[in-house]
Coordinates of C-alpha atoms in Angstrom, one line a residue:
M25 CA 9.2 -31.2 -3.9
R26 CA 9.6 -31.6 -7.6
F27 CA 9.1 -34.8 -9.6
S28 CA 10.4 -35.6 -13.1
R29 CA 7.8 -37.4 -15.2
R30 CA 10.1 -40.4 -15.7
G31 CA 11.0 -40.6 -12.0
L32 CA 7.4 -40.3 -10.9
T33 CA 6.2 -42.9 -13.3
R34 CA 8.8 -45.3 -11.9
W35 CA 7.7 -44.4 -8.4
L36 CA 4.1 -45.1 -9.1
V37 CA 4.9 -48.4 -10.7
R38 CA 6.8 -49.4 -7.6
V39 CA 4.1 -48.3 -5.1
G40 CA 1.0 -49.0 -7.2
S41 CA 0.5 -52.5 -5.9
G42 CA 1.5 -51.3 -2.4
L43 CA -1.5 -49.1 -2.2
L44 CA -3.9 -51.9 -3.1
L45 CA -4.2 -53.4 0.3
A46 CA -3.3 -50.5 2.5
G47 CA -6.2 -49.5 4.8
C48 CA -6.9 -45.9 5.2
G49 CA -5.4 -44.1 8.2
Q50 CA -3.5 -40.9 9.0
A51 CA -0.8 -40.5 11.5
D52 CA 2.4 -38.6 12.3
E53 CA 5.6 -39.7 10.7
A54 CA 7.3 -42.5 12.6
E55 CA 10.8 -42.3 14.0
P56 CA 13.1 -44.7 12.2
S57 CA 13.6 -48.0 13.9
S58 CA 16.5 -50.4 13.7
A59 CA 16.5 -54.2 13.6
M60 CA 20.3 -54.3 14.3
D61 CA 22.3 -54.9 17.4
S62 CA 25.6 -53.2 18.2
T63 CA 27.5 -55.4 15.8
G64 CA 25.2 -54.5 12.9
M65 CA 23.7 -57.9 12.7
A66 CA 19.9 -58.4 12.5
L67 CA 18.2 -59.5 15.8
V68 CA 17.2 -62.9 14.7
K69 CA 18.4 -65.5 17.2
K70 CA 17.4 -68.3 19.4
H71 CA 15.3 -67.1 22.2
A72 CA 13.3 -68.8 24.9
P73 CA 9.7 -67.5 25.2
V74 CA 9.5 -65.0 28.1
G75 CA 6.1 -63.4 27.5
F76 CA 5.8 -59.6 27.3
E77 CA 9.1 -57.6 27.8
P78 CA 8.2 -54.0 28.6
T79 CA 10.2 -51.3 26.8
P80 CA 9.7 -47.6 26.0
C81 CA 7.2 -46.9 23.3
W82 CA 8.7 -46.6 19.8
F83 CA 6.2 -43.9 18.6
S84 CA 5.1 -40.5 19.8
L85 CA 2.0 -40.7 22.0
A86 CA -1.2 -38.7 21.5
P87 CA -1.3 -35.8 24.0
D88 CA -3.8 -37.4 26.4
Q89 CA -2.0 -40.8 26.6
V90 CA 0.4 -41.6 29.4
E91 CA 3.1 -44.1 28.9
G92 CA 3.0 -46.8 31.6
E93 CA -0.6 -45.9 32.5
T94 CA -2.9 -45.7 29.5
V95 CA -0.3 -47.2 27.1
R96 CA 2.2 -50.0 27.7
C97 CA 4.8 -51.0 25.1
G98 CA 7.1 -53.9 24.8
Y99 CA 8.2 -56.9 22.8
V100 CA 6.9 -60.5 22.5
A101 CA 9.3 -63.2 21.1
V102 CA 7.9 -65.7 18.6
P103 CA 9.6 -68.3 16.4
E104 CA 10.7 -67.2 13.0
H105 CA 9.0 -70.5 11.8
H106 CA 6.2 -71.5 14.2
A107 CA 6.7 -75.2 13.2
Q108 CA 10.3 -75.0 14.3
P109 CA 10.2 -73.5 17.9
E110 CA 13.7 -74.9 18.5
G111 CA 15.0 -72.6 15.8
K112 CA 15.4 -68.8 15.5
W113 CA 13.2 -66.4 17.3
I114 CA 12.2 -62.9 16.4
H115 CA 10.6 -60.0 18.3
L116 CA 7.3 -58.3 17.7
A117 CA 6.8 -54.7 18.9
V118 CA 3.5 -54.4 20.8
A119 CA 1.5 -51.6 22.3
L120 CA -1.4 -52.1 24.6
F121 CA -3.8 -49.1 24.8
G122 CA -6.2 -48.8 27.8
N123 CA -5.7 -49.2 31.5
P124 CA -6.4 -52.8 32.3
E125 CA -7.9 -51.8 35.7
E126 CA -10.5 -49.6 34.0
V127 CA -11.8 -51.6 31.1
K128 CA -15.0 -53.5 31.6
A129 CA -14.4 -56.4 29.1
K130 CA -11.3 -58.6 29.4
D131 CA -11.2 -59.6 25.7
P132 CA -9.1 -57.0 23.9
V133 CA -9.4 -55.9 20.3
V134 CA -6.3 -56.8 18.2
L135 CA -5.8 -54.4 15.4
L136 CA -4.3 -55.9 12.2
E137 CA -2.7 -53.3 9.9
G138 CA -2.8 -53.4 6.1
G139 CA -0.2 -53.0 3.4
P140 CA 1.1 -55.6 3.8
G141 CA 4.0 -54.0 5.6
V142 CA 2.4 -50.8 6.9
R143 CA 4.2 -49.7 10.1
A144 CA 1.9 -49.4 13.2
A145 CA 3.5 -46.2 14.4
Y146 CA 1.6 -44.2 11.8
L147 CA -1.7 -45.2 13.4
A148 CA -0.5 -45.5 17.0
S149 CA 0.6 -41.9 17.2
T150 CA -2.9 -40.7 16.5
L151 CA -4.7 -42.9 19.1
T152 CA -6.2 -40.6 21.6
R153 CA -8.2 -42.1 24.4
E154 CA -11.4 -41.2 22.6
R155 CA -10.3 -43.0 19.4
V156 CA -9.2 -46.1 21.3
E157 CA -12.6 -46.3 22.9
A158 CA -14.2 -45.9 19.4
L159 CA -12.1 -48.8 18.1
A160 CA -12.4 -51.0 21.1
P161 CA -15.3 -50.0 23.3
D162 CA -14.8 -51.0 27.0
R163 CA -11.7 -52.9 26.0
Q164 CA -8.0 -52.7 25.6
L165 CA -6.7 -52.2 22.1
I166 CA -3.6 -54.1 21.0
V167 CA -1.5 -52.6 18.2
F168 CA 1.6 -54.2 16.9
D169 CA 4.1 -54.2 14.1
Q170 CA 3.7 -57.4 12.2
R171 CA 6.8 -59.6 11.7
G172 CA 9.3 -57.9 9.5
V173 CA 7.7 -54.5 9.9
G174 CA 8.7 -51.2 11.6
A175 CA 10.0 -51.6 15.2
S176 CA 9.7 -55.4 15.2
Q177 CA 13.0 -57.2 15.0
P178 CA 14.2 -57.8 12.4
A179 CA 12.5 -55.3 10.1
L180 CA 12.7 -56.1 6.4
E181 CA 13.6 -52.6 5.3
C182 CA 15.0 -52.1 1.8
W183 CA 16.9 -48.8 1.9
E184 CA 18.6 -49.8 -1.3
V185 CA 15.5 -49.1 -3.3
G186 CA 15.6 -45.6 -4.5
M187 CA 19.4 -45.5 -4.3
P188 CA 21.6 -45.4 -7.5
Y189 CA 22.4 -49.1 -7.3
P190 CA 22.1 -51.7 -10.0
D191 CA 19.7 -54.5 -8.9
P192 CA 18.6 -52.8 -5.6
L193 CA 16.1 -55.6 -4.7
R194 CA 18.7 -58.3 -5.1
R195 CA 21.1 -56.2 -3.0
C196 CA 18.5 -55.9 -0.3
S197 CA 17.5 -59.6 -0.2
A198 CA 21.2 -60.6 -0.1
R199 CA 21.9 -58.2 2.8
L200 CA 18.9 -59.5 4.8
Q201 CA 19.8 -63.2 4.1
G202 CA 23.4 -62.4 5.1
Q203 CA 22.0 -61.3 8.5
G204 CA 20.4 -64.7 9.0
I205 CA 16.9 -63.7 8.0
D206 CA 14.8 -66.3 6.2
I207 CA 12.8 -64.1 3.9
T208 CA 10.3 -67.0 3.2
A209 CA 9.2 -66.9 6.8
Y210 CA 7.6 -63.4 6.5
N211 CA 4.1 -64.2 5.3
T212 CA 0.5 -64.2 6.3
Q213 CA 0.5 -67.8 7.6
E214 CA 3.4 -67.2 10.0
S215 CA 1.8 -63.8 11.0
A216 CA -1.4 -65.6 11.9
G217 CA 0.6 -67.8 14.3
D218 CA 2.0 -64.6 15.8
V219 CA -1.4 -63.3 16.7
E220 CA -2.1 -66.5 18.7
A221 CA 1.4 -66.2 20.3
L222 CA 0.6 -62.6 21.3
R223 CA -2.6 -63.7 23.0
V224 CA -0.8 -66.3 25.0
A225 CA 2.2 -64.0 25.9
L226 CA -0.1 -61.2 27.0
G227 CA -2.3 -63.5 29.1
F228 CA -5.7 -63.1 27.5
Q229 CA -8.2 -65.9 27.3
H230 CA -10.0 -64.5 24.2
I231 CA -9.4 -61.8 21.7
N232 CA -11.4 -59.9 19.1
L233 CA -9.9 -59.3 15.6
R234 CA -10.2 -56.1 13.6
G235 CA -8.6 -55.9 10.2
S236 CA -9.0 -53.8 7.1
A237 CA -7.7 -54.5 3.6
Y238 CA -4.6 -56.7 4.0
G239 CA -5.5 -56.9 7.7
S240 CA -8.7 -58.6 6.7
R241 CA -6.8 -61.3 5.0
L242 CA -4.6 -61.8 8.1
A243 CA -7.7 -61.9 10.3
M244 CA -9.3 -64.6 8.1
E245 CA -6.1 -66.7 8.3
V246 CA -6.2 -66.5 12.1
L247 CA -9.8 -67.8 11.9
R248 CA -8.5 -70.7 9.9
R249 CA -5.5 -71.5 12.1
A250 CA -6.4 -70.6 15.6
P251 CA -10.2 -69.9 16.0
Q252 CA -10.7 -71.4 19.5
R253 CA -9.8 -68.2 21.3
V254 CA -11.3 -65.7 18.9
R255 CA -14.5 -64.2 20.3
S256 CA -15.3 -62.2 17.1
A257 CA -13.8 -60.8 13.9
I258 CA -14.6 -57.6 12.1
V259 CA -13.1 -57.5 8.6
D260 CA -13.3 -54.5 6.3
S261 CA -12.5 -54.4 2.5
V262 CA -12.1 -58.1 2.4
L263 CA -9.7 -59.9 0.1
P264 CA -10.1 -63.7 0.8
P265 CA -7.0 -66.0 0.2
R266 CA -8.7 -67.6 -2.8
D267 CA -9.0 -64.3 -4.6
N268 CA -5.8 -63.1 -6.3
L269 CA -5.0 -59.5 -5.9
Y270 CA -3.5 -59.1 -9.4
L271 CA -6.1 -61.1 -11.2
Q272 CA -8.9 -58.8 -10.1
A273 CA -6.9 -55.5 -9.9
V274 CA -7.8 -54.1 -13.3
P275 CA -11.4 -55.5 -13.4
G276 CA -11.9 -54.0 -9.9
F277 CA -10.7 -50.6 -11.1
D278 CA -12.8 -50.8 -14.2
R279 CA -15.9 -51.7 -12.2
S280 CA -15.5 -48.8 -9.8
L281 CA -14.9 -46.2 -12.5
R282 CA -17.8 -47.4 -14.6
K283 CA -20.0 -47.2 -11.5
V284 CA -19.0 -43.6 -11.0
F285 CA -20.1 -42.9 -14.6
E286 CA -23.4 -44.8 -14.0
V287 CA -24.3 -43.0 -10.8
C288 CA -23.5 -39.6 -12.2
A289 CA -25.6 -40.4 -15.3
A290 CA -28.5 -41.3 -12.9
D291 CA -28.1 -38.1 -10.9
A292 CA -30.0 -35.3 -12.7
A293 CA -27.7 -32.5 -11.6
C294 CA -24.5 -34.4 -12.2
N295 CA -25.6 -35.7 -15.6
A296 CA -26.8 -32.2 -16.7
R297 CA -23.5 -30.6 -15.8
Y298 CA -21.2 -33.5 -16.7
P299 CA -22.8 -35.7 -19.4
S300 CA -21.1 -38.6 -21.2
L301 CA -18.3 -39.2 -18.7
E302 CA -16.9 -42.3 -20.3
P303 CA -15.9 -40.6 -23.6
L304 CA -14.8 -37.6 -21.6
F305 CA -12.5 -39.7 -19.5
S306 CA -11.0 -41.3 -22.6
S307 CA -10.4 -37.9 -24.2
V308 CA -8.8 -36.5 -21.1
V309 CA -6.4 -39.4 -20.7
Q310 CA -5.4 -39.2 -24.3
S311 CA -4.9 -35.5 -24.1
L312 CA -2.7 -35.7 -21.0
D313 CA -0.7 -38.4 -22.7
A314 CA -0.1 -36.2 -25.7
R315 CA 0.3 -33.0 -23.7
P316 CA 1.1 -33.4 -20.0
L317 CA -0.1 -30.7 -17.7
P318 CA 1.8 -29.1 -14.8
V319 CA 0.1 -29.6 -11.5
V320 CA 0.8 -27.9 -8.2
F321 CA -0.2 -29.6 -5.0
Q322 CA 0.3 -29.6 -1.2
T323 CA 0.5 -32.8 0.8
Q324 CA -1.4 -33.3 4.0
E325 CA 1.9 -32.8 5.8
G326 CA 2.0 -29.3 4.3
R327 CA 4.7 -29.9 1.8
S328 CA 4.3 -28.2 -1.6
G329 CA 5.1 -29.9 -4.9
R330 CA 4.8 -29.7 -8.6
M331 CA 4.7 -32.4 -11.2
Q332 CA 3.9 -33.0 -14.9
V333 CA 0.9 -35.3 -15.1
N334 CA 0.6 -37.4 -18.2
G335 CA -2.0 -40.1 -19.0
A336 CA -0.2 -42.9 -17.1
I337 CA 0.4 -40.8 -14.0
F338 CA -3.2 -39.6 -14.0
V339 CA -4.6 -43.1 -14.2
Q340 CA -2.4 -44.3 -11.3
F341 CA -3.7 -41.4 -9.1
L342 CA -7.3 -42.0 -10.3
H343 CA -7.1 -45.5 -8.7
S344 CA -6.4 -44.0 -5.3
F345 CA -9.0 -41.3 -5.8
L346 CA -11.7 -44.0 -6.2
Q347 CA -10.8 -45.4 -2.8
D348 CA -11.8 -42.2 -1.0
P349 CA -15.4 -41.0 -1.2
A350 CA -14.4 -37.4 -0.6
L351 CA -12.2 -37.5 -3.7
L352 CA -14.5 -39.8 -5.7
E353 CA -17.2 -37.1 -5.5
T354 CA -15.0 -34.6 -7.3
L355 CA -14.2 -36.9 -10.3
P356 CA -16.8 -35.7 -12.8
A357 CA -15.9 -32.1 -12.1
M358 CA -12.2 -32.9 -12.2
L359 CA -12.5 -34.6 -15.7
H360 CA -14.5 -31.6 -17.0
A361 CA -11.9 -29.2 -15.6
L362 CA -9.0 -31.2 -17.1
K363 CA -10.7 -31.0 -20.5
E364 CA -10.3 -27.2 -20.2
E365 CA -6.7 -27.8 -18.9
Q366 CA -7.6 -26.6 -15.4
T367 CA -5.8 -28.6 -12.7
T368 CA -6.9 -27.1 -9.4
L369 CA -9.2 -30.1 -8.5
L370 CA -6.5 -32.6 -9.6
G371 CA -3.9 -30.8 -7.5
N372 CA -6.2 -30.8 -4.5
A373 CA -6.8 -34.5 -4.9
I374 CA -3.1 -35.4 -5.4
G375 CA -2.3 -33.6 -2.1
A376 CA -5.0 -35.4 -0.2
S377 CA -4.1 -38.8 -1.7
P378 CA -1.7 -41.2 0.2
V379 CA 0.1 -42.1 -3.1
L380 CA 3.1 -39.9 -2.7
T381 CA 3.9 -41.0 0.9
S382 CA 2.7 -44.6 1.1
F383 CA 6.0 -46.1 0.1
M384 CA 7.6 -44.3 3.1
R385 CA 5.2 -46.1 5.4
L386 CA 6.0 -49.6 4.3
S387 CA 8.6 -52.0 5.3
Y388 CA 9.1 -52.9 1.7
G389 CA 10.9 -56.2 2.1
M390 CA 7.9 -57.6 4.2
H391 CA 5.6 -56.1 1.6
L392 CA 7.3 -58.1 -1.2
S393 CA 7.7 -61.3 0.8
T394 CA 4.0 -61.5 1.3
L395 CA 2.7 -60.4 -2.1
C396 CA 5.3 -62.3 -4.1
R397 CA 4.7 -65.5 -2.2
E398 CA 1.0 -65.4 -1.9
E399 CA -0.2 -63.5 -5.0
V400 CA 2.4 -63.2 -7.8
S401 CA 3.6 -66.8 -7.6
A402 CA 0.0 -68.1 -7.9
T403 CA -0.8 -66.5 -11.3
T404 CA 0.9 -65.5 -14.6
P405 CA 1.2 -62.3 -16.6
E406 CA -0.9 -64.0 -19.3
A407 CA -3.7 -64.6 -16.8
V408 CA -3.6 -61.1 -15.5
T409 CA -3.7 -59.7 -19.0
A410 CA -6.6 -61.9 -20.0
G411 CA -8.5 -60.9 -16.9
A412 CA -8.2 -57.2 -18.0
A413 CA -9.6 -57.9 -21.5
G414 CA -13.0 -56.3 -20.8
A415 CA -11.6 -53.1 -19.1
L416 CA -11.6 -49.6 -20.5
P417 CA -8.7 -49.2 -22.9
E418 CA -7.1 -46.5 -20.8
L419 CA -6.9 -48.9 -17.8
R420 CA -5.4 -51.7 -20.0
G421 CA -2.9 -49.3 -21.4
F422 CA -1.8 -47.4 -18.3
F423 CA -2.8 -49.4 -15.2
L424 CA -2.3 -53.0 -16.3
P425 CA 1.5 -52.5 -16.9
T426 CA 2.0 -51.6 -13.2
Q427 CA 0.4 -54.9 -12.2
L428 CA 2.5 -56.8 -14.7
D429 CA 5.6 -55.1 -13.4
M430 CA 5.3 -57.0 -10.1
F431 CA 6.3 -60.2 -11.9
N432 CA 9.6 -58.6 -12.8
T433 CA 9.9 -57.3 -9.2
C434 CA 9.2 -60.7 -7.6
A435 CA 11.7 -62.4 -9.9
Q436 CA 14.3 -60.5 -7.9
W437 CA 12.8 -61.4 -4.4
P438 CA 13.2 -65.0 -3.1
A439 CA 9.9 -65.2 -1.3
G440 CA 9.0 -68.8 -2.2
T441 CA 5.5 -70.0 -2.8
A442 CA 2.5 -70.6 -0.6
E443 CA 1.2 -74.2 -0.1
A444 CA -2.0 -75.1 -1.9
A445 CA -4.0 -75.1 1.3
W446 CA -3.5 -71.4 1.7
Y447 CA -5.9 -70.7 -1.2
E448 CA -8.8 -72.8 0.2
P449 CA -11.8 -70.9 1.5
V450 CA -11.8 -70.1 5.2
V451 CA -14.4 -72.1 7.1
S452 CA -15.2 -70.9 10.6
K453 CA -17.9 -70.7 13.3
V454 CA -16.5 -67.5 14.8
P455 CA -19.0 -64.6 14.6
T456 CA -17.6 -62.5 11.8
L457 CA -18.7 -59.2 10.4
L458 CA -17.6 -58.5 6.8
L459 CA -17.8 -54.9 5.5
S460 CA -17.6 -53.7 1.9
G461 CA -17.8 -50.3 0.2
E462 CA -20.1 -50.0 -2.9
F463 CA -17.4 -48.2 -5.0
D464 CA -14.3 -50.1 -3.7
P465 CA -11.9 -50.6 -6.7
V466 CA -9.5 -52.8 -4.7
T467 CA -11.8 -55.2 -2.8
P468 CA -15.2 -55.1 -4.5
P469 CA -18.2 -56.3 -2.5
G470 CA -18.4 -59.5 -4.6
L471 CA -15.3 -60.9 -2.9
A472 CA -16.8 -60.6 0.6
S473 CA -20.1 -62.0 -0.7
A474 CA -18.3 -65.2 -1.6
A475 CA -16.1 -65.3 1.5
V476 CA -19.1 -65.1 3.9
R477 CA -20.7 -68.3 2.6
P478 CA -18.5 -70.8 4.6
L479 CA -18.7 -68.6 7.7
K480 CA -21.5 -70.1 9.8
H481 CA -22.0 -66.9 11.8
G482 CA -20.9 -64.4 9.2
H483 CA -22.7 -61.2 8.2
H484 CA -21.8 -59.3 5.1
V485 CA -22.8 -55.6 4.9
V486 CA -22.3 -53.3 1.8
I487 CA -22.1 -49.6 2.7
A488 CA -23.8 -47.6 0.0
G489 CA -21.7 -44.7 -1.1
G490 CA -18.6 -46.2 0.6
S491 CA -15.4 -47.3 -1.0
H492 CA -12.1 -48.8 0.4
A493 CA -11.6 -49.2 4.2
V494 CA -15.2 -48.1 5.2
L495 CA -14.4 -48.5 8.9
S496 CA -12.2 -45.4 8.8
S497 CA -14.4 -43.3 6.4
H498 CA -18.0 -44.1 7.0
P499 CA -19.9 -43.5 10.4
C500 CA -22.4 -46.2 9.6
A501 CA -19.8 -48.9 9.3
A502 CA -18.3 -47.8 12.6
D503 CA -21.7 -47.9 14.3
I504 CA -22.4 -51.4 12.9
S505 CA -19.0 -52.7 14.0
R506 CA -19.4 -51.3 17.6
A507 CA -22.9 -53.0 17.9
F508 CA -21.4 -56.2 16.6
L509 CA -18.5 -56.1 19.0
R510 CA -20.9 -55.7 21.9
K511 CA -23.1 -58.7 20.9
P512 CA -21.4 -60.7 18.2
A513 CA -24.0 -63.5 18.5
V514 CA -26.7 -61.1 17.4
R515 CA -27.0 -59.7 13.8
P516 CA -26.6 -55.9 14.2
D517 CA -29.0 -53.4 12.8
T518 CA -27.6 -52.6 9.4
S519 CA -30.4 -50.3 8.2
C520 CA -28.0 -47.3 7.9
A521 CA -25.9 -49.2 5.3
A522 CA -28.4 -48.5 2.5
E523 CA -28.8 -44.8 3.4
G524 CA -25.4 -43.5 2.1
R525 CA -24.9 -42.0 -1.3
I526 CA -22.3 -40.2 -3.3
R527 CA -22.9 -36.5 -3.6
F528 CA -21.0 -35.3 -6.6
L529 CA -19.4 -31.9 -6.7
V530 CA -21.5 -30.0 -9.3
E531 CA -20.0 -26.6 -10.0
P532 CA -21.8 -23.8 -11.8
P533 CA -20.2 -23.2 -15.3
A534 CA -19.0 -19.8 -14.2
T535 CA -17.3 -21.1 -11.1
T536 CA -15.5 -23.8 -13.1
A537 CA -14.4 -21.3 -15.7
A538 CA -13.0 -19.0 -13.0
Q539 CA -10.9 -21.7 -11.4
A540 CA -7.9 -21.1 -13.6
D541 CA -5.2 -19.6 -11.5
G542 CA -1.5 -19.8 -10.9
N543 CA -1.9 -23.5 -10.6
E544 CA -2.5 -23.7 -14.4
A545 CA 0.5 -21.6 -15.3
R546 CA 3.1 -23.4 -17.4

């Protein structure tokens, strides 16, 4: 796996926004799914509602799961436009985990994936019985590919992207539209209608919502549109509809990085070993931009790779490192090592980061339909640039362009625009737990602090030492969420939330100096 500098930079520009709202989660690679029938036409057609249609599961099961017993898979038909039930219908791929005869509670947890556009198969393949019980104690767990995603039919896949075609996005949108797909129907509002349709088709009186990152936004839209049958909602790394992803992307990155500098400065050991991190960061980025370094890495799937890392590429990866506390803790040592042109820590972090594989896990057409309609159409390049004015120069120079590039991308994707009501605050009486990570560069805690105010029975908890998607990375967040799910009318004990802290990697000088190895070879 080798990357040219130019090709990798283009890749990171393409997926940079795609990482912003993807919740953390690891899973096996999914088998490709098709949204085509035998004639090659997309499966978008008129369809009478028939409830749940059982089918074989479209993903590999965890070893202790038994298809037909502990996992049931199938399709649920929903209108392409919920306001036009007499029109075309589409199919959602659904998996129910847990034996309905064995669970104690009859209100399942509906898991809402992030992205937007992340395929559920990547998570579903990892769901052992123990993990299902952790996510949905005493309940069934419902996992599904959202409309336009993965095994749902049709799936808005753009295989043209990455191929040597001129205007690949226009080619993709023209192909999808030629198959009878209304690209404007693949958005959060329609997906919220799908959640209620799933509940009805599966025969549940009430459901519980669980969503992280983009999934939190979808959960909040369900609270707005169909709250009557929602028993509780747990939303993690919250981006409310009124907060524009691109307006706050650079400020959020800047806030998180400066917080790392501040916390290291306040830590005696970290500050003694790695003083003055802000000027060090600036120096490292400038040095990499002038003289890129070769970096060897190994992905979590065991694939080895090598790339030349310049200032722009490093800043893109840095944004993803800040989302993972385990990588965040290495940043002071990594900057110090890069100053000495030692790349071991950077290579380890790149291998652990989802950046290089995230694009493969997205149904890219659905990703664009949602972001272009709900985010990009609601702001301007000038506003995004103005919002970044106070950020570190290196973020303005190397991260801001990836955000502005989405305006060019969306100009090629006919997603339409969201109605004004979409951007209004969500007002609800449903018991709702909002979770934030202290260091989150994507959805900083202030967003959830504002979102919780119109939620009559809402509780906002900030996890100290946490970052993006704390439910999957922080035991305290998981404990709080389980307690809340058991008794959503009672505020859970959140005392553990203040106990976390970042423990920076502080290497002795001799160890750091000895790190140079074959990874540093030019």
